Coordinates of C-alpha atoms in Angstrom, one line a residue:
X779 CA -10.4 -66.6 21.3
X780 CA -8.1 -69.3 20.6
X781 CA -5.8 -68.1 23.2
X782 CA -8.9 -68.4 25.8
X783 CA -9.5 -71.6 24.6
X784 CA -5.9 -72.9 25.1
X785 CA -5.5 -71.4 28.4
X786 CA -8.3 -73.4 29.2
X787 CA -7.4 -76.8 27.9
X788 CA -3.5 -76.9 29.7
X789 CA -3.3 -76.0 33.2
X790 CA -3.4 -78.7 36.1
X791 CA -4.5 -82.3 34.5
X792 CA -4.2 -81.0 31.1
X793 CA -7.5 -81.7 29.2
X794 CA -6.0 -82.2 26.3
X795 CA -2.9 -82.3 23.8
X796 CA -2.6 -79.4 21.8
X797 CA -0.1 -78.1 19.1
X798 CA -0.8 -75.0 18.0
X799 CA 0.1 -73.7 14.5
X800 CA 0.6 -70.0 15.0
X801 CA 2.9 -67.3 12.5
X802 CA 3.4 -64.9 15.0
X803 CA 6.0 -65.1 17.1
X804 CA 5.1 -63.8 20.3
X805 CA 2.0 -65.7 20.2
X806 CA 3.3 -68.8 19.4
X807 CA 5.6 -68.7 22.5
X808 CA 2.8 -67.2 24.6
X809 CA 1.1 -70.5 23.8
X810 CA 4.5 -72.3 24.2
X811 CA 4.8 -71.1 27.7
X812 CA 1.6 -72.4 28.9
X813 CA 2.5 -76.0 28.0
X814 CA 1.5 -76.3 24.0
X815 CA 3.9 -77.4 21.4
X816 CA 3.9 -74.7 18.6
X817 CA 4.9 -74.1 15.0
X818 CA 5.1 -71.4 12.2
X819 CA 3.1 -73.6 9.8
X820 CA 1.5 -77.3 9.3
X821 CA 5.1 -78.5 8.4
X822 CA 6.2 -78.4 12.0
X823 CA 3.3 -80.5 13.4
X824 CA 5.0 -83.0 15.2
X825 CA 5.2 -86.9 13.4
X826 CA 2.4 -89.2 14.4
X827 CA 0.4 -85.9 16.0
X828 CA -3.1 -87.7 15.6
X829 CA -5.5 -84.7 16.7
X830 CA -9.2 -85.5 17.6
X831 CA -10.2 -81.4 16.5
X832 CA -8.6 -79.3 14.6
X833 CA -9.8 -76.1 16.0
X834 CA -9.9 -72.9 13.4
X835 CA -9.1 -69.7 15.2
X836 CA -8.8 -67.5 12.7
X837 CA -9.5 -64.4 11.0
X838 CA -12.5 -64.5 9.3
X839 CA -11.6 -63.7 5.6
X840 CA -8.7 -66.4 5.8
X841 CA -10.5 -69.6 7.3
X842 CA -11.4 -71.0 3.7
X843 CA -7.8 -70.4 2.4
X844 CA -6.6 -72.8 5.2
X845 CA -8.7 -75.6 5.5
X846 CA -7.7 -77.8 2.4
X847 CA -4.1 -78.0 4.4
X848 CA -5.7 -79.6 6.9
X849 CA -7.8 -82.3 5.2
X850 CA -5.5 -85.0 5.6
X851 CA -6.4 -84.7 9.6
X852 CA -9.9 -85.1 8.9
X853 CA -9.4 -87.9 6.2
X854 CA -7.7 -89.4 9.6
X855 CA -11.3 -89.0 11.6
X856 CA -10.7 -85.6 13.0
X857 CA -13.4 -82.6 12.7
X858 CA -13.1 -79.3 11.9
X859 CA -14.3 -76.7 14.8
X860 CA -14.1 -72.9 14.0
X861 CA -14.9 -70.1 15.6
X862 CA -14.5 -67.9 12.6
X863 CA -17.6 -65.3 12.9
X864 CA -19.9 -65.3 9.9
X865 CA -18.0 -68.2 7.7
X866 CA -21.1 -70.7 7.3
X867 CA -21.2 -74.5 7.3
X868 CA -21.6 -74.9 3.0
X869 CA -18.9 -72.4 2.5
X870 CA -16.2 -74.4 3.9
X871 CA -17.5 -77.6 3.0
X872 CA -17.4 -75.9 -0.5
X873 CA -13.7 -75.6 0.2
X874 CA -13.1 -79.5 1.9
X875 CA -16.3 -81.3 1.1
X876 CA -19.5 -82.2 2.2
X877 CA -17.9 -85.8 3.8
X878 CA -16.0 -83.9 6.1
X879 CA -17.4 -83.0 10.0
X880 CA -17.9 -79.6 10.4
X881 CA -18.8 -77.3 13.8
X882 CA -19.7 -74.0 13.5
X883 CA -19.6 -72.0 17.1
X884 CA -20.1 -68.4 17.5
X885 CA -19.1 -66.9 20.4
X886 CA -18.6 -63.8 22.0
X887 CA -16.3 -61.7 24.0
X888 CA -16.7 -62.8 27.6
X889 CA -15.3 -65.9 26.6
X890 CA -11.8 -64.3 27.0
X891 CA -12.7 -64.6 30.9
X892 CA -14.0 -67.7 30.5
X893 CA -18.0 -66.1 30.8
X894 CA -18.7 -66.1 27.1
X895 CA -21.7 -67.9 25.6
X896 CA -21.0 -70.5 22.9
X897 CA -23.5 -71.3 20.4
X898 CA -22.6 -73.6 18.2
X899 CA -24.5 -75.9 15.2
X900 CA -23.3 -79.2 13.5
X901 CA -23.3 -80.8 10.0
X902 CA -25.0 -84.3 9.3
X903 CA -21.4 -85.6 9.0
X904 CA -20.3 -84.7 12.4
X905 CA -21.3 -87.5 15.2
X906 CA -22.3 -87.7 18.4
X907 CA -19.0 -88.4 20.1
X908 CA -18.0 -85.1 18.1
X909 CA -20.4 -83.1 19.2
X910 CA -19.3 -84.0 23.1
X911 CA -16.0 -83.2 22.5
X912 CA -16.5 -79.8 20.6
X913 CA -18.3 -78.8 23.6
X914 CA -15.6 -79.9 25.8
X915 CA -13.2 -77.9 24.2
X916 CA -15.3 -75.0 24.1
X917 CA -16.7 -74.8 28.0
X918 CA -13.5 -73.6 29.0
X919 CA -14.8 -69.9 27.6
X920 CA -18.3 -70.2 28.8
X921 CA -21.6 -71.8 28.3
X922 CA -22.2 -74.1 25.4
X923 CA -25.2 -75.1 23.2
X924 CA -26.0 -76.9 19.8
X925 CA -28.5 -75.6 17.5
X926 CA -30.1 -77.5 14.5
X927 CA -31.1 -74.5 12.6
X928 CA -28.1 -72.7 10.9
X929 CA -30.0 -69.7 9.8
X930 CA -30.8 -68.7 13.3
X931 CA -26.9 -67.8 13.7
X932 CA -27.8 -64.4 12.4
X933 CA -30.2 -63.9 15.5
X934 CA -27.6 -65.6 17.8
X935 CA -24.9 -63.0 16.1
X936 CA -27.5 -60.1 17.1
X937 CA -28.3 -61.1 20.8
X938 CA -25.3 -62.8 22.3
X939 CA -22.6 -61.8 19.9
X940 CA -23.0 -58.5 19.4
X941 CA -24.7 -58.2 23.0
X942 CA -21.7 -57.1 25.1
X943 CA -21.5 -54.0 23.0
X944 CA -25.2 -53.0 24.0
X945 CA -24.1 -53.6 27.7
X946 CA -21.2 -51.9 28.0
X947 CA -23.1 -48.8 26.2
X948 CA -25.8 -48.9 28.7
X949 CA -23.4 -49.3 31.3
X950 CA -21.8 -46.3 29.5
X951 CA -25.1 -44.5 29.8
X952 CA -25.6 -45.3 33.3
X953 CA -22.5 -44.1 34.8
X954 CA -23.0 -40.8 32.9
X955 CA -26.5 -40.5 34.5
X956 CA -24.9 -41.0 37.7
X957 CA -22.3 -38.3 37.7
X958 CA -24.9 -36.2 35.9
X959 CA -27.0 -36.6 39.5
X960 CA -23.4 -35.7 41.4
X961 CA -21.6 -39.0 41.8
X962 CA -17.7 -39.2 41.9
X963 CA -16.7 -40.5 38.5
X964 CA -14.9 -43.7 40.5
X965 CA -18.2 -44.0 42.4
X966 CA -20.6 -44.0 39.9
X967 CA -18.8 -46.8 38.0
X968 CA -18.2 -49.1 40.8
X969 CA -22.2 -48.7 41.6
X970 CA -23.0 -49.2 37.8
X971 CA -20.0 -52.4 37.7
X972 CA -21.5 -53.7 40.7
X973 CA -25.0 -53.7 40.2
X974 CA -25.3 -55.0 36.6
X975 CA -22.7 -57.9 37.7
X976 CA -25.1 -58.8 40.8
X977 CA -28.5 -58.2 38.7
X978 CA -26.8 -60.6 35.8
X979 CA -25.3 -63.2 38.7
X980 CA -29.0 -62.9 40.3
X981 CA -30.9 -63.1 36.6
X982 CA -28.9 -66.3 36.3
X983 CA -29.0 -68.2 39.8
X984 CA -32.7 -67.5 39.7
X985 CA -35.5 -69.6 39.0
X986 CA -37.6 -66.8 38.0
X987 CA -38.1 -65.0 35.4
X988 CA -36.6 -61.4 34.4
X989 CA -40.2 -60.3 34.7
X990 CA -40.7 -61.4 37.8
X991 CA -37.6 -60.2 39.6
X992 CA -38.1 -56.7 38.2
X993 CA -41.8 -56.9 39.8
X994 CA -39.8 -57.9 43.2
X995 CA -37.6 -54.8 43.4
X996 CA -40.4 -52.4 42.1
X997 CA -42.3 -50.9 44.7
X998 CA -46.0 -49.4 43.9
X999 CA -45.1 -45.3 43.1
X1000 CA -41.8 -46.1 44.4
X1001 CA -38.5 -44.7 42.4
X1002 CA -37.9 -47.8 40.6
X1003 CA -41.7 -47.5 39.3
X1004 CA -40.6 -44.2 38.5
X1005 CA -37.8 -44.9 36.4
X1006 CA -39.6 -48.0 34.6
X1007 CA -42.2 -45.8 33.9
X1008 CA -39.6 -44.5 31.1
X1009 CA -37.7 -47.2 30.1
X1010 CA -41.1 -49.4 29.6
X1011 CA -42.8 -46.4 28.2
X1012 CA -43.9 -45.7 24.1
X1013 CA -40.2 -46.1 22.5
X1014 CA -38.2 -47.3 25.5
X1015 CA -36.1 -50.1 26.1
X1016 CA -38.1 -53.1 24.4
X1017 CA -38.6 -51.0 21.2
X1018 CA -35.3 -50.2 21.2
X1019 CA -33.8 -53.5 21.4
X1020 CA -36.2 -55.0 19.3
X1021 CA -34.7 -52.4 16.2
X1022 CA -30.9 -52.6 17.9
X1023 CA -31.0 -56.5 17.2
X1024 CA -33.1 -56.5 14.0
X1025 CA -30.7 -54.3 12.5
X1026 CA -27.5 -56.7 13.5
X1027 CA -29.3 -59.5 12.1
X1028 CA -30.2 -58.2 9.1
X1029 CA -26.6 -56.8 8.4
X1030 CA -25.3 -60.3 9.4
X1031 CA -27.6 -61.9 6.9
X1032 CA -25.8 -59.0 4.3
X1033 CA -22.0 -60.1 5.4
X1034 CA -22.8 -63.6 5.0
X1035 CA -23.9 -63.6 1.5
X1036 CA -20.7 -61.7 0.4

């Protein structure tokens, strides 16, 4: 995630400055090669490097160990971003304090091709002008939005953040019903690529809703009317997704207490 992020700051007019504190070497001259200064630790952050953000990339389980080196920056008027998955608000400010401004944003894996969706929420401390610039930084990987409500992270960890799994399953499950009904293996995947990529693309360009593009491709006892006959019948697809994101939510309500 980082890496997306920084790939998307640096080329052509450069969006921003970035220095990048990374311990791995091969990583920190990846990010060295596409135009960011980089260091081992905070020790090698160049003098007089007055950052804006300082963005937390970072594994999960070591976000809260890191931050106090950091405070000085925000002490200076910069906010803390991360995009650590399940770390809440109270827990670092636990760590730095509640004066410090703090964004959350949880995003998911289509940001690495700059597709991802954002979501992201916002303590009291954290002000307007902050808020615009944390979604500047972030667009790069995708779609952006600001929530007020915290708790509903857990939902928007079940839906968009876990969501690509579920997709790549059905498309999974597709393709196997396609060679199942005689398709070439390469055929059946580039049918199955294609099509959920153009429905999505649609899905988004439209100004309809999902109900009411499915009604325009279903004929009356045609084979689409068929097949939705299954998936919309007792225990298909809604049911199913309704207990497939219940049950992430609820077991990102359990990690988060831990």
């Amino acid at each position: 995630m980082g890496y997306a992020l920084l790939a998307g700051w640096l080329p052509g007019e450069r969006m921003v400055k970035a220095h990048i504190v990374e311990p791995v070497v091969a990583l920190r001259e990846r990010a060295e090669a596409i135009g960011a200064t980089a260091s081992v630790d905070i020790s090698g952050i160049p003098p007089g490097f007055d950052p804006a953000a300082i963005v937390f990339a970072v594994k999960p389980q070591h976000l809260c160990d890191l931050l106090p080196a950091y405070l000085r920056f925000a002490q200076d008027g910069a906010f803390f971003l991360s995009v650590a998955a399940g770390i809440e608000i109270a827990a670092m400010a636990d760590v730095v304090g509640t004066d410090v401004p703090i964004v959350r944003c949880m995003p998911n894996m289509a940001a690495a091709v700059g597709a991802g969706m954002l979501v992201c929420c916002a303590n009291v401390m954290t002000s307007k002008q902050q808020r615009h610039l944390a979604e500047r930084l972030l667009s790069p990987a995708g779609k952006v939005v600001f929530i007020d409500d915290e708790a509903l992270m857990h939902t928007v960890t079940a839906v968009s953040g876990s969501g690509p799994a579920y997709v790549f399953h059905f498309l999974e499950c597709l393709e196997r019903a396609g060679t199942a009904g005689g398709l070439p293996d390469a055929l059946a995947r580039d049918l199955v690529l294609q099509t959920i990529y153009g429905a999505g693309l649609l899905a988004r360009k439209s100004s309809d809703d999902p109900a009411v593009l499915r009604r325009q491709v279903t004929s009356p006892n045609g084979t689409t009317a068929a097949a939705l006959a299954v998936l919309m019948g007792e225990g298909g697809l809604d049911t199913l997704l309704a207990r497939t994101v219940e049950a992430a939510r609820v077991r990102s309500v359990e990690l988060g207490a831990h």
